[in-house]
mmCIF file of C-alpha atoms and ligand atoms in Angstrom:
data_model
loop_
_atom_site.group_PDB
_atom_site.id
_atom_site.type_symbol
_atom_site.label_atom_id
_atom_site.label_comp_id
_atom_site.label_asym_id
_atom_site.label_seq_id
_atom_site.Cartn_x
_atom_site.Cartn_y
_atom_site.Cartn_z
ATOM 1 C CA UNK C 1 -8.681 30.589 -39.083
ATOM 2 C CA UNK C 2 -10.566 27.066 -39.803
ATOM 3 C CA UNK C 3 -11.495 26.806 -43.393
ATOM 4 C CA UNK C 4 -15.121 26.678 -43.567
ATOM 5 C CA UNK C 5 -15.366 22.832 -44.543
ATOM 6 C CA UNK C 6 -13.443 21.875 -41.613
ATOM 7 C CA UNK C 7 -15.919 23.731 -39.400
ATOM 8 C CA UNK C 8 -18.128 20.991 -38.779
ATOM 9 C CA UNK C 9 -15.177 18.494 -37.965
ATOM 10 C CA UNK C 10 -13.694 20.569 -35.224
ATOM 11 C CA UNK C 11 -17.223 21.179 -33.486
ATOM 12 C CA UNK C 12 -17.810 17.256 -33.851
ATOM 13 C CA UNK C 13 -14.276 16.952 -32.405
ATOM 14 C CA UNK C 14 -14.865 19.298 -29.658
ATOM 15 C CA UNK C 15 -17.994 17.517 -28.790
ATOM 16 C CA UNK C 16 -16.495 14.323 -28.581
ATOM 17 C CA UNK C 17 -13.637 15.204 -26.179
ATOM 18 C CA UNK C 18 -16.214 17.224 -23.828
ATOM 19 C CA UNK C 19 -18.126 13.534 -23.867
ATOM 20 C CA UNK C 20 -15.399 11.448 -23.619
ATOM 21 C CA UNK C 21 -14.072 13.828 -20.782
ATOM 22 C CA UNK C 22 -18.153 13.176 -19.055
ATOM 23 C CA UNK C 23 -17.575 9.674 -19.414
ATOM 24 C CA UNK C 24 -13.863 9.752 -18.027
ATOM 25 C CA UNK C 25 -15.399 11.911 -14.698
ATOM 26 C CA UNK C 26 -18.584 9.240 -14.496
ATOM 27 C CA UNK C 27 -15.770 6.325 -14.538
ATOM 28 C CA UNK C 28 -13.497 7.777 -11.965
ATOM 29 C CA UNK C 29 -14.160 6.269 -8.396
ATOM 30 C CA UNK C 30 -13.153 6.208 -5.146
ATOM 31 C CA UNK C 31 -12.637 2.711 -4.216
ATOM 32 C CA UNK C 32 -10.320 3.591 -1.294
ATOM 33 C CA UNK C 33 -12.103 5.953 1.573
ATOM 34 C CA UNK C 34 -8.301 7.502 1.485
ATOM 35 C CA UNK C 35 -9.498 8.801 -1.788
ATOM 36 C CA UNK C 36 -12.629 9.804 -0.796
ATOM 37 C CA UNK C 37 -11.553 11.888 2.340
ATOM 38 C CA UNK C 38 -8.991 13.929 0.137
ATOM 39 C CA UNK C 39 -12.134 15.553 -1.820
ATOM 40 C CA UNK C 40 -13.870 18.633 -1.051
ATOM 41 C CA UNK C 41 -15.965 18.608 1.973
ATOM 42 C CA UNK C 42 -19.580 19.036 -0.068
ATOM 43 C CA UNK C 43 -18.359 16.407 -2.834
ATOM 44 C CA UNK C 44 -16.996 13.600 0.570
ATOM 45 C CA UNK C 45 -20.013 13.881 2.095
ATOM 46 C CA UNK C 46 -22.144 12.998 -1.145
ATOM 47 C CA UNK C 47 -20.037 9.876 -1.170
ATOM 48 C CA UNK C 48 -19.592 8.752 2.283
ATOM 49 C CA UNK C 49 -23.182 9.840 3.294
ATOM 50 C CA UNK C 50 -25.676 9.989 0.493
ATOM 51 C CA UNK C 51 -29.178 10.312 2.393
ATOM 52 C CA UNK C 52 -27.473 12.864 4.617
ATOM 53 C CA UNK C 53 -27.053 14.747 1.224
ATOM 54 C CA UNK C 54 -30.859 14.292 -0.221
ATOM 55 C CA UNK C 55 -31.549 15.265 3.447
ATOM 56 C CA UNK C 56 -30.831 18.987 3.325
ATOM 57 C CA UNK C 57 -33.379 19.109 0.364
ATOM 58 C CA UNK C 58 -36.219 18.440 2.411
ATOM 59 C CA UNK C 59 -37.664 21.027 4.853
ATOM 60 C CA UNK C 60 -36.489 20.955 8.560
ATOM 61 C CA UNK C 61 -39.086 18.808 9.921
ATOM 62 C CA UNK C 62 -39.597 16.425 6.898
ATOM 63 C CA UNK C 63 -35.772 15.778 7.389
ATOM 64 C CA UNK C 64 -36.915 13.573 10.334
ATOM 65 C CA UNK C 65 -38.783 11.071 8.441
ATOM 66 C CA UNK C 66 -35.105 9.942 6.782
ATOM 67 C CA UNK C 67 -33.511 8.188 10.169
ATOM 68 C CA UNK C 68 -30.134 9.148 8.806
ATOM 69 C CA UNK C 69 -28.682 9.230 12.237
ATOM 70 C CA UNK C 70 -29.353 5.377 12.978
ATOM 71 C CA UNK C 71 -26.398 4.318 11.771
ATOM 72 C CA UNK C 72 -23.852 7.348 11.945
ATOM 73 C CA UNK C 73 -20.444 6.258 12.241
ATOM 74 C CA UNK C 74 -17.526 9.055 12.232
ATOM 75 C CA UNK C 75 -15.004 9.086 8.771
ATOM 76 C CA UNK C 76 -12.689 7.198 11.446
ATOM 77 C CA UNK C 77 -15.020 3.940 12.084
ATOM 78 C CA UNK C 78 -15.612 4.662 8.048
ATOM 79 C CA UNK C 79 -11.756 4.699 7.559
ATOM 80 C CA UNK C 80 -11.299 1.538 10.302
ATOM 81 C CA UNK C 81 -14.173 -1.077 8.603
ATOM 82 C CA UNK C 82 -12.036 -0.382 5.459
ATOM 83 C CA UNK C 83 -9.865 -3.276 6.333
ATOM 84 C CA UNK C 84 -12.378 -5.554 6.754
ATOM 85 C CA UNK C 85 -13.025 -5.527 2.986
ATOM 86 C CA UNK C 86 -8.842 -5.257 2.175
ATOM 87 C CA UNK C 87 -7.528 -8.262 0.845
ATOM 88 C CA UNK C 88 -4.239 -9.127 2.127
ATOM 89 C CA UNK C 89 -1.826 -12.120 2.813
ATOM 90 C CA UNK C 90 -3.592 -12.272 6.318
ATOM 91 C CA UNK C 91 -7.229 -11.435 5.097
ATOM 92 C CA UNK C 92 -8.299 -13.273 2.489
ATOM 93 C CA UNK C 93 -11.367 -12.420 0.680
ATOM 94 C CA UNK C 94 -12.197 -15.272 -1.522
ATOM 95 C CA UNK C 95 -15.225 -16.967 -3.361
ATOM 96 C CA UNK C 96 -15.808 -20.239 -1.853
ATOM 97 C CA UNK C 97 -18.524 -22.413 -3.470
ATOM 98 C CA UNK C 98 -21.991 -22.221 -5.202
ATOM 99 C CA UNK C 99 -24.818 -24.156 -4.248
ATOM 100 C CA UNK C 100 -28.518 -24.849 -5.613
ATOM 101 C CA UNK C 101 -29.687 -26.351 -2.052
ATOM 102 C CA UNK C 102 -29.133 -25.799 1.503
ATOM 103 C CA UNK C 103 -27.637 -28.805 2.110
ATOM 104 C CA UNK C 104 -25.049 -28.049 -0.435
ATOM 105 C CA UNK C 105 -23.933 -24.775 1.274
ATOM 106 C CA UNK C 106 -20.439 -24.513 3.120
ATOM 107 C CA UNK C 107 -20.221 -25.160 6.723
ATOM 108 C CA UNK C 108 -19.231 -22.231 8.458
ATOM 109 C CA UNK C 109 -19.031 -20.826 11.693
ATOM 110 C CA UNK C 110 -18.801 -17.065 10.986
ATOM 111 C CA UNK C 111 -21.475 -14.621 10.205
ATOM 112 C CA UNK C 112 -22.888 -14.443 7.361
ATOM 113 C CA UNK C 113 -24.869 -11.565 5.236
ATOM 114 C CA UNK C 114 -27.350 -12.642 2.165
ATOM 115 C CA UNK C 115 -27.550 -10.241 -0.866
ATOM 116 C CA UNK C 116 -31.350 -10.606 -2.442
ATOM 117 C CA UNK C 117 -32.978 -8.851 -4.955
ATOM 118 C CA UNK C 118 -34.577 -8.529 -8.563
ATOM 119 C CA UNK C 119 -32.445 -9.592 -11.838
ATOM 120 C CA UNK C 120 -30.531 -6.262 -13.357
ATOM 121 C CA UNK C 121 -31.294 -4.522 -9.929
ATOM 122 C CA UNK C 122 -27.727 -4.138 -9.547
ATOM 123 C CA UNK C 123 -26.943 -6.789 -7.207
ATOM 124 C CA UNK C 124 -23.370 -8.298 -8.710
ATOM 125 C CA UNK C 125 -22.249 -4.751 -9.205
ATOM 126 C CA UNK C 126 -22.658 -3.268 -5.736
ATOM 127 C CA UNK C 127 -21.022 -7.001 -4.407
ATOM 128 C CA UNK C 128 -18.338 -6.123 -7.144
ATOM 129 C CA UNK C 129 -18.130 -3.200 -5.903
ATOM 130 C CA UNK C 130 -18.165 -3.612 -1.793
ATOM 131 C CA UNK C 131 -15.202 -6.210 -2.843
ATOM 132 C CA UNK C 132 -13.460 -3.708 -5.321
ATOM 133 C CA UNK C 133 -10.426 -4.072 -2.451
ATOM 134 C CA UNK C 134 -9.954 -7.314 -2.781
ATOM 135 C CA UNK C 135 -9.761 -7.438 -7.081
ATOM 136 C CA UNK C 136 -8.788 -10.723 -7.253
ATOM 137 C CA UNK C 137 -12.073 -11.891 -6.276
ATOM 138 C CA UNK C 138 -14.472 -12.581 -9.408
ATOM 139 C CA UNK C 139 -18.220 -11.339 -9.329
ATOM 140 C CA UNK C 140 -19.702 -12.143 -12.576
ATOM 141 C CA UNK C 141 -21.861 -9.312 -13.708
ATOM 142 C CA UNK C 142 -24.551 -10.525 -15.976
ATOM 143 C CA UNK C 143 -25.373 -9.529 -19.462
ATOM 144 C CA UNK C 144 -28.912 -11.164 -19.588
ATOM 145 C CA UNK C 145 -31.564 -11.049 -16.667
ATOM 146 C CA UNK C 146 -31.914 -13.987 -14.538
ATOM 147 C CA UNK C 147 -28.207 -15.276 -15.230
ATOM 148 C CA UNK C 148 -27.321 -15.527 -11.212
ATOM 149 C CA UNK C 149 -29.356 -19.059 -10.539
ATOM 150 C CA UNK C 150 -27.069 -20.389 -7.850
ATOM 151 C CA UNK C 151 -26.508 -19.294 -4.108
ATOM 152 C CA UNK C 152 -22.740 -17.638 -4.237
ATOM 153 C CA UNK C 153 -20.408 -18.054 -1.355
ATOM 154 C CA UNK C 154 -17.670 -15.427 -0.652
ATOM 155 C CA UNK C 155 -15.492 -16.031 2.408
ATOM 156 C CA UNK C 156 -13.881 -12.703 3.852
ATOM 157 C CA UNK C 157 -11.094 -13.832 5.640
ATOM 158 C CA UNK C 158 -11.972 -14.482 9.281
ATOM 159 C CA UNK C 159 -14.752 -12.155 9.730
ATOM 160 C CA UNK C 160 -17.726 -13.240 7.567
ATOM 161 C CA UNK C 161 -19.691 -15.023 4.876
ATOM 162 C CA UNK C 162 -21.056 -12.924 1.975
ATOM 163 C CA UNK C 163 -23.777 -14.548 0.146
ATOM 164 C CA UNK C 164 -24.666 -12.984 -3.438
ATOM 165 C CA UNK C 165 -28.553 -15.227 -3.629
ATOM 166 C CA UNK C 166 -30.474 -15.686 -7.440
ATOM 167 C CA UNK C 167 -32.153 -13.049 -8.759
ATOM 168 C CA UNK C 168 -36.006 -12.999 -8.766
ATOM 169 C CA UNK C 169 -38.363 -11.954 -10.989
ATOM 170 C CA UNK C 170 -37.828 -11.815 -15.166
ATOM 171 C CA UNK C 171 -36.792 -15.767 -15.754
ATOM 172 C CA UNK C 172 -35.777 -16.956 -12.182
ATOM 173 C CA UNK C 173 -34.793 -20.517 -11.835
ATOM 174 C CA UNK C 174 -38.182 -22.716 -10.876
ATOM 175 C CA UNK C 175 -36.797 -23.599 -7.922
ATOM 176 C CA UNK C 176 -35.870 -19.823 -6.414
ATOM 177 C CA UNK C 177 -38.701 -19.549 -4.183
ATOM 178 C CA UNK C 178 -37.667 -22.821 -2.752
ATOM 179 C CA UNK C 179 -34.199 -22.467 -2.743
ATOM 180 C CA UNK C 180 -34.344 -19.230 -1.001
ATOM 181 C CA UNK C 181 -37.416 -19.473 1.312
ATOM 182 C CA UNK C 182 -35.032 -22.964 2.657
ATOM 183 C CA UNK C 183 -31.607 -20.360 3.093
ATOM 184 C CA UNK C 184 -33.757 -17.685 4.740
ATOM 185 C CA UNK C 185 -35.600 -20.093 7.061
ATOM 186 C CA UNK C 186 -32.665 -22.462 8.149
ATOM 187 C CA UNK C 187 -29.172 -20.926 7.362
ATOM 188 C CA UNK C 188 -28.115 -20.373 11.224
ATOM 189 C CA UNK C 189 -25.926 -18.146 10.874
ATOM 190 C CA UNK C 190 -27.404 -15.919 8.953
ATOM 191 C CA UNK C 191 -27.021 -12.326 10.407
ATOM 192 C CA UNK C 192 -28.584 -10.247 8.161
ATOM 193 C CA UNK C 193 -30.465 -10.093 4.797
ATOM 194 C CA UNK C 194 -29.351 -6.878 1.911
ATOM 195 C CA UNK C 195 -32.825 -6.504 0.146
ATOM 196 C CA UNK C 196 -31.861 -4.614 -2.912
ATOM 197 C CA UNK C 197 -34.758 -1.848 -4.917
ATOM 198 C CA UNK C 198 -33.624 -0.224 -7.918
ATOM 199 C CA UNK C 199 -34.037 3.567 -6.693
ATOM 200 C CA UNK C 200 -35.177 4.425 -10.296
ATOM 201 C CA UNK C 201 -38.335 2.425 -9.854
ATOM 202 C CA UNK C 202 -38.771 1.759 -6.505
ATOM 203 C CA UNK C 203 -40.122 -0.874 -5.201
ATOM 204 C CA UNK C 204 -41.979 -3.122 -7.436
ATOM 205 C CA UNK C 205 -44.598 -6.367 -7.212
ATOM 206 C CA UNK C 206 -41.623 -8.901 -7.768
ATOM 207 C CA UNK C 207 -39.563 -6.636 -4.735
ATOM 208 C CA UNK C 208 -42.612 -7.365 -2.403
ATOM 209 C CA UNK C 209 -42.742 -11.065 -2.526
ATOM 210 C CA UNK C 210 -39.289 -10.654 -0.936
ATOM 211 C CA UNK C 211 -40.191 -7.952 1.465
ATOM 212 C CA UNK C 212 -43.221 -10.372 2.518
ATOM 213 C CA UNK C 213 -40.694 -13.305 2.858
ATOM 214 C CA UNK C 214 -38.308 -11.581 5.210
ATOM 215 C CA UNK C 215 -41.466 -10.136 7.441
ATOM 216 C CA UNK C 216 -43.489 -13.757 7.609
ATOM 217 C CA UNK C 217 -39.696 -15.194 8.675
ATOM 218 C CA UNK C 218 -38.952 -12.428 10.879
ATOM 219 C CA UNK C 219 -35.640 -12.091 9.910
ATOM 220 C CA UNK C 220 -33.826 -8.469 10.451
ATOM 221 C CA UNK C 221 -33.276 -7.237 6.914
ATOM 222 C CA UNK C 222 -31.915 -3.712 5.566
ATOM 223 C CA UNK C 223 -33.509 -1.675 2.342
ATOM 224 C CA UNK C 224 -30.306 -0.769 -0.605
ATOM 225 C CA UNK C 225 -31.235 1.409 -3.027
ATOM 226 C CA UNK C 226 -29.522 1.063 -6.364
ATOM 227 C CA UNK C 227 -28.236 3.279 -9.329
ATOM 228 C CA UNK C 228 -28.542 6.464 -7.461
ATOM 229 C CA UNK C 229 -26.361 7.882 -9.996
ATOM 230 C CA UNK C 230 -28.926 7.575 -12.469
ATOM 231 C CA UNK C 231 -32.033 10.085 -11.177
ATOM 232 C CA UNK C 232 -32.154 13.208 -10.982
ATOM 233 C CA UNK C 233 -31.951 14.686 -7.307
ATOM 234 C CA UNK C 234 -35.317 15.461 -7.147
ATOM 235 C CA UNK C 235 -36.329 11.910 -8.245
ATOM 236 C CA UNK C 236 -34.883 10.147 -6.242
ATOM 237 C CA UNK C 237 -35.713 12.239 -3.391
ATOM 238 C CA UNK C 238 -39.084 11.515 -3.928
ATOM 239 C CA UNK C 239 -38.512 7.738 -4.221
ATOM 240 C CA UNK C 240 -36.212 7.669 -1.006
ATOM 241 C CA UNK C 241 -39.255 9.402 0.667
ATOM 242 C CA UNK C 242 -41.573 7.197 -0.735
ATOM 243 C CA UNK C 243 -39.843 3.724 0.426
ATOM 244 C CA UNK C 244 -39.061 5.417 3.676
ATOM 245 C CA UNK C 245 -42.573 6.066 3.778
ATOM 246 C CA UNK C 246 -43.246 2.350 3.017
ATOM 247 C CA UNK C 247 -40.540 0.653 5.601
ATOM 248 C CA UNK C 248 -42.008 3.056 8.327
ATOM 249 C CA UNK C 249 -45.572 1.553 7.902
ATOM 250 C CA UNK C 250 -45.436 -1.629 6.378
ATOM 251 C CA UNK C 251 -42.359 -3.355 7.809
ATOM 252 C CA UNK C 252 -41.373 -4.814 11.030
ATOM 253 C CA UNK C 253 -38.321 -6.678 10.264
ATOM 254 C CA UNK C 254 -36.490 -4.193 8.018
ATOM 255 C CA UNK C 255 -33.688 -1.681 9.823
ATOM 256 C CA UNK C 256 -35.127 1.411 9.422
ATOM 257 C CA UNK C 257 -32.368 3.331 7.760
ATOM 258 C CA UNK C 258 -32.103 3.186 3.850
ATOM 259 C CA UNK C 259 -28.957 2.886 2.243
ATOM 260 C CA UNK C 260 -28.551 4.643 -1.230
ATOM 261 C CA UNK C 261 -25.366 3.583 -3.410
ATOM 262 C CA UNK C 262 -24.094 3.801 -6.835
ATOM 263 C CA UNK C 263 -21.542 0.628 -7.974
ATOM 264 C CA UNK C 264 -20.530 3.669 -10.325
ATOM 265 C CA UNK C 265 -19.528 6.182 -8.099
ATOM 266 C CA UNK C 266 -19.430 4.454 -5.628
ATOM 267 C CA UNK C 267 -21.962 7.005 -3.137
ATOM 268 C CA UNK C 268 -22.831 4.896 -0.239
ATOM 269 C CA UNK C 269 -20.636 2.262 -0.951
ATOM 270 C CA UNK C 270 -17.781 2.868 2.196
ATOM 271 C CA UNK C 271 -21.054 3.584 4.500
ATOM 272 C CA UNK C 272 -22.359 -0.052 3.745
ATOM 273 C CA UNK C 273 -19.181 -1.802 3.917
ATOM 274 C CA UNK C 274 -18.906 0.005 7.548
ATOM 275 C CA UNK C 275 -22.156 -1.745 8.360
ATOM 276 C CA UNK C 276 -21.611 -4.834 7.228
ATOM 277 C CA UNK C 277 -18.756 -4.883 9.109
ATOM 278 C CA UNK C 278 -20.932 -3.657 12.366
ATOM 279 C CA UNK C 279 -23.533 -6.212 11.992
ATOM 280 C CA UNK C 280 -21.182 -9.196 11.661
ATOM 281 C CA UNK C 281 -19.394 -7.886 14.983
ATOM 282 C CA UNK C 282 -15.946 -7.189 13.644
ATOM 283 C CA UNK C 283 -16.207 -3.512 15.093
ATOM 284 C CA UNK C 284 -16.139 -2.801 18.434
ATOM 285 C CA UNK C 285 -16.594 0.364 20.806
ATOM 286 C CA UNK C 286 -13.454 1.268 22.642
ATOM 287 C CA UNK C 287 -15.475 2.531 25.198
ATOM 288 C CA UNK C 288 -14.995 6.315 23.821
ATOM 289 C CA UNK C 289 -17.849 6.030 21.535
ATOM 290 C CA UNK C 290 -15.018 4.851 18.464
ATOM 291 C CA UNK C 291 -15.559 1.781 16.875
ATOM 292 C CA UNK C 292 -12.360 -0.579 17.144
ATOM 293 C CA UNK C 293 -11.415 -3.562 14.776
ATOM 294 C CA UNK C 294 -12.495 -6.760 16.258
ATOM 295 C CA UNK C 295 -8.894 -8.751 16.042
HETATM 296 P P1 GDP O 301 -27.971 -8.075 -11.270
HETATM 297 O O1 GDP O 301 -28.718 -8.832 -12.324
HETATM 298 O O2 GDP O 301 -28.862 -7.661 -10.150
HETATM 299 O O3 GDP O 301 -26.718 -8.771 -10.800
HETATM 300 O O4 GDP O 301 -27.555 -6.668 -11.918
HETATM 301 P P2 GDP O 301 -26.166 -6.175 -12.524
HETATM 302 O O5 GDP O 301 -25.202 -5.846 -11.463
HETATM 303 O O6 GDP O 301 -25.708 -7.135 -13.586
HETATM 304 O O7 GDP O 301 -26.652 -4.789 -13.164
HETATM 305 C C1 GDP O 301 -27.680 -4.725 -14.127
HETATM 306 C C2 GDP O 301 -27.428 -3.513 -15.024
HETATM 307 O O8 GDP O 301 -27.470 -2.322 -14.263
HETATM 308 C C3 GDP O 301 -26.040 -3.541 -15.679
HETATM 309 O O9 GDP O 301 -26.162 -3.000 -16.972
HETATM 310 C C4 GDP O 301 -25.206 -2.623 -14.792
HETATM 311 O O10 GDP O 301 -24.149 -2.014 -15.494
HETATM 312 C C5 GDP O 301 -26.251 -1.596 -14.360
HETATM 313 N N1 GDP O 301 -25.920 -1.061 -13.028
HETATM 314 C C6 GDP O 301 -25.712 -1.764 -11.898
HETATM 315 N N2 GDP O 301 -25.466 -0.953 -10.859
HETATM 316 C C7 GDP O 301 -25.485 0.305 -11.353
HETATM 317 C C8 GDP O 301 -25.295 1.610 -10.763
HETATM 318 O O11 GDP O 301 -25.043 1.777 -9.573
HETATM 319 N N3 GDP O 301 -25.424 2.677 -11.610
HETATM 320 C C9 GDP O 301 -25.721 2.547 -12.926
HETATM 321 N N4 GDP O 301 -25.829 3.654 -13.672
HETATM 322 N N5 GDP O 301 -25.908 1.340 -13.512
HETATM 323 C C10 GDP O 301 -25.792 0.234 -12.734
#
């Protein structure tokens, strides 16, 4: 029996251990799709596929106004783009150069993919996360708002260019506008632009000078939605439906699929890399509907 003065410790101490245990679950990921494909079917498919999971919340035929299906590759072509973002002594993924002007930006042949979006959305975590296979690659993560004021240049291996651009918004460098209007405009090989929204908020004034930038230079661009791990299902249903709502009638340039994803738990995160690795070409059809790695 616990003496009566002790009570209160061992509740305190119980408490603790269920929290730390919380915080050990909420820190566990699944970096590797290896991992992801050993967990119980309900629990894989909230990782691999997140809309596909808000999706059965929503009545049969408001399920149609989520496109989930645009982009729907099988756990193989998941499995396959893997190696894409695997560094090894024959891919490697490595950060290349910064630059504050066009002009100062590498010369390079391959495709390339731009990363925009408000300071603290969650940009250098989800890029620190897509390249979580590759760890020797350094993404700073910033303490303060606004710390990201250069263009980034990450080289991986021979398939393509990943570009992590300023943040915008909350104490952006002077120049942004310029210096990203310039990249968006000229850079030729750029394939396709990651607007980041912070799925808490949604989509916000600073989030549509962006959105209006990609539309008035036509270029193809592709909604993420960030920190899914932090709403509530039925919140961020409702702001998934709501930006859905918004691509559908305001956009012409942006792909109409959303893609959710957590840099915590990494939900969404294999399903993007998988797509990046589409819309650079480095998958390929075999001709029986599987995706093949472009060697
Ligand atoms: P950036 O300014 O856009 O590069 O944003 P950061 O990646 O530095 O993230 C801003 C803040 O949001 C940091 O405190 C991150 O830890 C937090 N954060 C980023 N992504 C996630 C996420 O997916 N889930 C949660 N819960 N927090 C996140």
């Amino acid at each position: 029996m616990t003496a009566p003065g002790l009570r209160p410790i061992t509740r305190k101490l119980l408490e603790l251990t269920r929290a730390l245990r919380r915080v050990n679950r909420a820190c566990s990921t699944f970096q590797t799709f290896a991992e992801v494909l050993r967990l119980p079917k309900r629990q894989m498919t909230k990782l691999a596929f997140p809309l596909q999971e808000l999706q059965r919340q929503l009545t049969p035929d408001a399920r149609l106004d989520l496109h989930v299906k645009i982009f729907d590759p099988s756990l193989e072509d998941i499995s396959k783009a893997e190696s894409v973002f695997t560094a090894t002594g024959r891919n490697r993924i490595e950060y290349l150069s910064s630059a504050v002007r066009l002009d100062h930006a590498p010369d390079l042949a391959q495709p390339e993919v731009c990363f925009i979006g408000r300071s603290n959305v969650g940009k250098s975590s989800l890029i620190k996360a897509l390249f979580s296979l590759a760890p020797e690659v350094e993404v700073r993560v910033s303490k303060k708002p606004g710390h990201t004021k250069k263009m980034n240049f990450f080289k991986v291996g021979k398939y393509f260019t990943l570009v992590d651009m300023p943040g915008y918004g909350y104490r952006a460098p002077e120049d942004f506008v310029d210096m990203v209007e310039t990249y968006l405009k000229e850079r030729r090989n750029l394939m396709r632009t990651f607007l980041l929204v912070d799925s808490v908020v949604g989509i916000q004034k600073t989030d549509s000078i962006a959105i209006g930038m990609c539309e008035e230079f036509s270029l193809p661009y592709v909604m993420v939605l960030t920190k899914i791990d932090k709403s509530s299902k039925g919140h961020l249903l409702k702001q998934v439906l709501q930006i859905q709502k918004f691509v559908d009638s305001e956009t012409q340039g942006c792909f109409p699929q959303l893609f959710p994803v957590s840099s915590v738990t990494y939900s969404g995160i294999h399903l993007l890399r998988c797509f990046i690795a589409d819309i650079t070409g480095n998958l390929k059809t075999d001709g029986f509907g599987q995706l093949e790695l472009n060697t």
